[in-house]
mmCIF file of C-alpha atoms in Angstrom:
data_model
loop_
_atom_site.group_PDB
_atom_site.id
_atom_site.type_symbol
_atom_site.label_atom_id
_atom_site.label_comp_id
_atom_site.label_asym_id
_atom_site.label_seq_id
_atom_site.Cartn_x
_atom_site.Cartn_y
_atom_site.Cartn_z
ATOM 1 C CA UNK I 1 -4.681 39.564 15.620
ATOM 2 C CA UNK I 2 -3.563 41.505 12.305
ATOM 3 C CA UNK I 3 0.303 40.052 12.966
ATOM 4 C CA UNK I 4 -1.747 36.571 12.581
ATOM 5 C CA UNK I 5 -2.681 37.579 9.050
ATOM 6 C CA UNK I 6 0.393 39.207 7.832
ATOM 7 C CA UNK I 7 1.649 36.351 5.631
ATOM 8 C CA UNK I 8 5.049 36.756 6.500
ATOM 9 C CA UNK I 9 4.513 35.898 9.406
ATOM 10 C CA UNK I 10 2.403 33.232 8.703
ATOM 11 C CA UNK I 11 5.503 31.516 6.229
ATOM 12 C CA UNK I 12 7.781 32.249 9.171
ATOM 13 C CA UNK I 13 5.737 30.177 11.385
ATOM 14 C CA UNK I 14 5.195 27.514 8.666
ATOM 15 C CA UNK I 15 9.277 27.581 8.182
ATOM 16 C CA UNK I 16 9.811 26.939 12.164
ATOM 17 C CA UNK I 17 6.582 24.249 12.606
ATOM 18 C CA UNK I 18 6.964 20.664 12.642
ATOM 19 C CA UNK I 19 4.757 18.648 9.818
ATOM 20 C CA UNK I 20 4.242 15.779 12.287
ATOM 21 C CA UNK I 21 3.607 17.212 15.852
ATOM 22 C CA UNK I 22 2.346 20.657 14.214
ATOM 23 C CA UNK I 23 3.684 22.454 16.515
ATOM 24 C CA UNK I 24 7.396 24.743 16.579
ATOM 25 C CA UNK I 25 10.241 22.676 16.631
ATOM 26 C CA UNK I 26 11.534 21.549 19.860
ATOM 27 C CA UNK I 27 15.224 19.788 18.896
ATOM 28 C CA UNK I 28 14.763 19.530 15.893
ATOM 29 C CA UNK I 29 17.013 17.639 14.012
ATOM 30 C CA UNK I 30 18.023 17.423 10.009
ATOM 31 C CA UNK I 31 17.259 13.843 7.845
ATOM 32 C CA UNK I 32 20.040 13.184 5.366
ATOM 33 C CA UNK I 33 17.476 14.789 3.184
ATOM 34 C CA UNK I 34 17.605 17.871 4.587
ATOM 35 C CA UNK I 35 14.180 17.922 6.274
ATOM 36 C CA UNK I 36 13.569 18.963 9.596
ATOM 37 C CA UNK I 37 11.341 17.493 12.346
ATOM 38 C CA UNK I 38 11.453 17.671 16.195
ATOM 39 C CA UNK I 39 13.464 14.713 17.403
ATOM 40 C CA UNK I 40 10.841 13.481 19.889
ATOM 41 C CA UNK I 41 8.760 13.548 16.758
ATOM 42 C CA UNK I 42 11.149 11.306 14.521
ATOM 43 C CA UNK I 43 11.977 9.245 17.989
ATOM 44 C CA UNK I 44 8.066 8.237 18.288
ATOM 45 C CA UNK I 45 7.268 7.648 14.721
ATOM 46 C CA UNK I 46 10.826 5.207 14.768
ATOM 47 C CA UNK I 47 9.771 3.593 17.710
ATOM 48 C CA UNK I 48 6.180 2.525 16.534
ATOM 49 C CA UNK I 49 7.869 1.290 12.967
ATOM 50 C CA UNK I 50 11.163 0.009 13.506
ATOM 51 C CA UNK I 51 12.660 3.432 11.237
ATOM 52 C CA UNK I 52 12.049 6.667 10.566
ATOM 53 C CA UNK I 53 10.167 7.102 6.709
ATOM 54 C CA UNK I 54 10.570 10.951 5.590
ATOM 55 C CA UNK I 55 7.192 12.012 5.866
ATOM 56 C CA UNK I 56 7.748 13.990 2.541
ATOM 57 C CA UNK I 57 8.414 10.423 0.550
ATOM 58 C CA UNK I 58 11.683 11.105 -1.195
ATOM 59 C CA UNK I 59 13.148 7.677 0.046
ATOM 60 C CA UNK I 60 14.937 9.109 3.039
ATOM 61 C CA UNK I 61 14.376 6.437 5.830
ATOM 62 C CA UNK I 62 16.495 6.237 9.050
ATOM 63 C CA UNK I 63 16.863 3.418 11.935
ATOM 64 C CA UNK I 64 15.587 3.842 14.905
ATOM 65 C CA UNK I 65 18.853 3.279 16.623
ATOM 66 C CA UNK I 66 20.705 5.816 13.830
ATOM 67 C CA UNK I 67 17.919 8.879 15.025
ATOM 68 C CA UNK I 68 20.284 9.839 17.791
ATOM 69 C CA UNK I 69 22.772 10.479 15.401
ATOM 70 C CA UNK I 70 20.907 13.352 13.296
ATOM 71 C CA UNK I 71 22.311 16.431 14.007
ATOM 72 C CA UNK I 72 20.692 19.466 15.198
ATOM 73 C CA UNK I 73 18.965 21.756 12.789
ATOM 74 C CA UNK I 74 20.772 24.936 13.997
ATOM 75 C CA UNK I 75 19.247 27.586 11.939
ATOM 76 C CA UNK I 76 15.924 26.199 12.592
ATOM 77 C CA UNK I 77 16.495 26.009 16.344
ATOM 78 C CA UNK I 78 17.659 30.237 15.879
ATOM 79 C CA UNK I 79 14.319 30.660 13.955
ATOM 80 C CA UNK I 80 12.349 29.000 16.121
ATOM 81 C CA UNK I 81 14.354 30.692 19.254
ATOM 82 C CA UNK I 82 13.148 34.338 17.448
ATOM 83 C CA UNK I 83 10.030 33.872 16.509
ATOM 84 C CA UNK I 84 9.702 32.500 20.285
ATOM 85 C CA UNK I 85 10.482 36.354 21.378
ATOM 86 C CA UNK I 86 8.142 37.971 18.635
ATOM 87 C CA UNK I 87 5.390 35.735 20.730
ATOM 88 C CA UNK I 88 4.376 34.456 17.074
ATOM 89 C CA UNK I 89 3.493 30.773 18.722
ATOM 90 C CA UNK I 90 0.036 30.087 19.371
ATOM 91 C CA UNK I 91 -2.117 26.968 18.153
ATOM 92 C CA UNK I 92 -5.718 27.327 16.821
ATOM 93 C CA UNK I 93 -8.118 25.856 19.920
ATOM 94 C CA UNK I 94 -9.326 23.117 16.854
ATOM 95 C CA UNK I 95 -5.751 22.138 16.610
ATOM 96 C CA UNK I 96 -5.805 21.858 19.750
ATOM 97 C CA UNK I 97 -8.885 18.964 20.183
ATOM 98 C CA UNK I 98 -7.803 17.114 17.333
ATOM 99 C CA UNK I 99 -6.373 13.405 18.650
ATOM 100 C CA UNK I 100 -3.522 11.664 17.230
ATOM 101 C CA UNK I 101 -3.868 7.685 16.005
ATOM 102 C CA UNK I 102 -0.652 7.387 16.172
ATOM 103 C CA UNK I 103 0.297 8.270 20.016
ATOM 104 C CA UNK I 104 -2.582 9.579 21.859
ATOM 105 C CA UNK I 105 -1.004 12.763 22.544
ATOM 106 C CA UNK I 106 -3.256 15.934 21.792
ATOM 107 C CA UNK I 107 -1.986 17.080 18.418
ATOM 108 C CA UNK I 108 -2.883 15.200 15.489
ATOM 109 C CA UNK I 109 -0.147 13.914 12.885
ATOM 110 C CA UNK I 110 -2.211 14.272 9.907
ATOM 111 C CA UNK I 111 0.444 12.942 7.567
ATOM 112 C CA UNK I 112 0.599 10.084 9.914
ATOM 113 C CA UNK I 113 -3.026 9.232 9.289
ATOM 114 C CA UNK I 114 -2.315 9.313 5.746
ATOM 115 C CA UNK I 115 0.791 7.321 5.437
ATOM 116 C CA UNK I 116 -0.772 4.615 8.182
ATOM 117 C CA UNK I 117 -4.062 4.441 5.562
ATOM 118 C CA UNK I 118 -1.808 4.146 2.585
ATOM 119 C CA UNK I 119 0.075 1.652 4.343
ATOM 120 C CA UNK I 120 -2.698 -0.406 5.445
ATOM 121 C CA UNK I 121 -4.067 -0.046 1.918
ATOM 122 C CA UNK I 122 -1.211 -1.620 0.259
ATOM 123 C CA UNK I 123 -1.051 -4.639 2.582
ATOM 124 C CA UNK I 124 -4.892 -4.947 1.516
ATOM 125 C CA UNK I 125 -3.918 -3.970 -2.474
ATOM 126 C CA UNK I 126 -0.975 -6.741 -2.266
ATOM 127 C CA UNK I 127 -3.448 -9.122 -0.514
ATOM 128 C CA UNK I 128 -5.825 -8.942 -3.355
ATOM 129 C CA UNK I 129 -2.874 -9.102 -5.734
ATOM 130 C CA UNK I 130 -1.764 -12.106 -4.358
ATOM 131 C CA UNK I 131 -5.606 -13.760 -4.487
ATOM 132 C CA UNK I 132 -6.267 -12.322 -7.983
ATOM 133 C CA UNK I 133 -2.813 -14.250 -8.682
ATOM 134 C CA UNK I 134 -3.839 -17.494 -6.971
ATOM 135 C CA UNK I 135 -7.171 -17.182 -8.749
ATOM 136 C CA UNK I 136 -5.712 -17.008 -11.960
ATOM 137 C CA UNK I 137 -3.370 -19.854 -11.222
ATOM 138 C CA UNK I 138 -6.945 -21.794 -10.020
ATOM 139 C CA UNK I 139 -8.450 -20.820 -13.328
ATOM 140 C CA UNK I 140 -5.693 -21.853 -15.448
ATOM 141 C CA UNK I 141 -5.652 -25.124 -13.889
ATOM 142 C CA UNK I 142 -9.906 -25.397 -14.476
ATOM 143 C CA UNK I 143 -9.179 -24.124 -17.946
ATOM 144 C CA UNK I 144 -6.893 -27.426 -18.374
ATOM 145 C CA UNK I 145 -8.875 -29.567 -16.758
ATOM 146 C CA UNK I 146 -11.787 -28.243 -18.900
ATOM 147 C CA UNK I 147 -9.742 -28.735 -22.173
ATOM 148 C CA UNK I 148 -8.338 -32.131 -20.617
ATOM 149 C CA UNK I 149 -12.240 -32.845 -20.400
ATOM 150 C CA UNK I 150 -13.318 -31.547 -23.807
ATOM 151 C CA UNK I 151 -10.285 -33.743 -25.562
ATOM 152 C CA UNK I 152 -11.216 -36.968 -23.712
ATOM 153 C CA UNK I 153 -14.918 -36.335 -24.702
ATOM 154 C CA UNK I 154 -13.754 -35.590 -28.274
ATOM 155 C CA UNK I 155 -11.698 -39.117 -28.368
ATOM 156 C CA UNK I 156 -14.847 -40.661 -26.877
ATOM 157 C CA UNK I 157 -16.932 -38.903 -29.202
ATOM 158 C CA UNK I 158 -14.400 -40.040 -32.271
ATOM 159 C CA UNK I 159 -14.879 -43.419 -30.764
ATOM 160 C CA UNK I 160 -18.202 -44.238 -30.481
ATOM 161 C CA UNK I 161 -18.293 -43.193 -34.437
ATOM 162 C CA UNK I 162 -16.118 -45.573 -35.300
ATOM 163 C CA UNK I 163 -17.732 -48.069 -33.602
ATOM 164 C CA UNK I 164 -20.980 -46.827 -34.562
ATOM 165 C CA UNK I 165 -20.075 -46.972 -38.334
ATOM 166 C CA UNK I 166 -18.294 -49.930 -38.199
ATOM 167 C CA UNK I 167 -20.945 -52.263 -36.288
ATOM 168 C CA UNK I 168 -23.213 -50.098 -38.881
ATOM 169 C CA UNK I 169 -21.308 -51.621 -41.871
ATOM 170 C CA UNK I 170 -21.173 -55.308 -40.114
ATOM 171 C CA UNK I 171 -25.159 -54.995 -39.786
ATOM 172 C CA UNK I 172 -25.324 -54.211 -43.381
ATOM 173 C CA UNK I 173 -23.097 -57.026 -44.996
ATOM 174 C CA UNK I 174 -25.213 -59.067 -42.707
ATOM 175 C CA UNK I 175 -28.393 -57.885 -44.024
ATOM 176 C CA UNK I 176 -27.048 -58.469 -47.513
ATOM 177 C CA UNK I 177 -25.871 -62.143 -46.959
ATOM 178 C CA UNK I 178 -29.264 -62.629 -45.489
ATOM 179 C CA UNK I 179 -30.925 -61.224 -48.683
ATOM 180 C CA UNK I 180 -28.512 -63.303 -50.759
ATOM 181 C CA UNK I 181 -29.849 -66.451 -49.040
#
């Protein structure tokens, strides 16, 4: 139990783990940008999106049929090969019980959960970009219907005056010529 805590032992493990299955690397196979992950790791993940999106975001994406072209990670496969002797692998029992959403298998692929969440919340962030969009295209074309509105009322408005003042004038030259009589 104290080799557990030693925490060179603990970065050695880190250094020969997976980040999506968790667990050591089993083939594990270098991305262009120099990351390593087990390749039946990078083969689900491609499957179940059409590539393979470095889980560590620096733009590094590969095609599902290009994944059998990554080469072996040899000095991780040696690593993980020693620290396989020095009996350093053994998973936490809660690892262990946590599920994955991605595959069903027993291991969870927390970065998985987080890059399917942030996925499905930019689909939802672009869907509400796209209504607040047509919205504002709605309530530009209210706001000219609405000013369309105010300037026929205002031409009515101007109208009736004139017609107001004018039949106003008639009535009074009337009433004069009346009062001349």
């Amino acid at each position: 139990m104290a080799a557990a805590r030693d925490p060179y032992i603990e970065e050695l493990r880190d250094l020969v783990s997976c980040s999506i299955c968790l667990d050591h690397y089993e083939d594990p196979r270098i991305l262009p940008c120099s990351h390593t992950f087990c390749f039946k790791c990078i083969q689900q993940c491609a499957l179940n999106n059409g590539s393979f999106q470095c889980p560590f975001r620096d733009d590094s994406t590969v095609n599902t049929r290009d994944i059998y072209q990554l080469p072996i990670n040899r000095a991780a496969k040696d690593m993980v090969e020693l620290a396989s002797k020095m009996s350093m692998f053994s998973l936490n029992p809660e690892q262990q019980q946590v599920k994955c959403d991605n595959c069903d298998q027993q291991r969870a692929v927390h970065w998985y959960a987080a890059t399917r969440a942030k996925t499905e919340l930019q689909v939802v962030l672009q869907d509400i970009d796209k209504r607040e969009q047509q919205l504002g295209l709605e309530l530009f074309e209210v706001n000219g219907i609405i000013e369309q509105q105010h300037a026929t009322y205002r031409r009515a408005h101007s109208e009736i005056k004139k017609r107001f003042y004018a039949q106003h004038r008639s009535l009074e030259e009337e009433e004069k010529c009346i009062k001349k009589k």
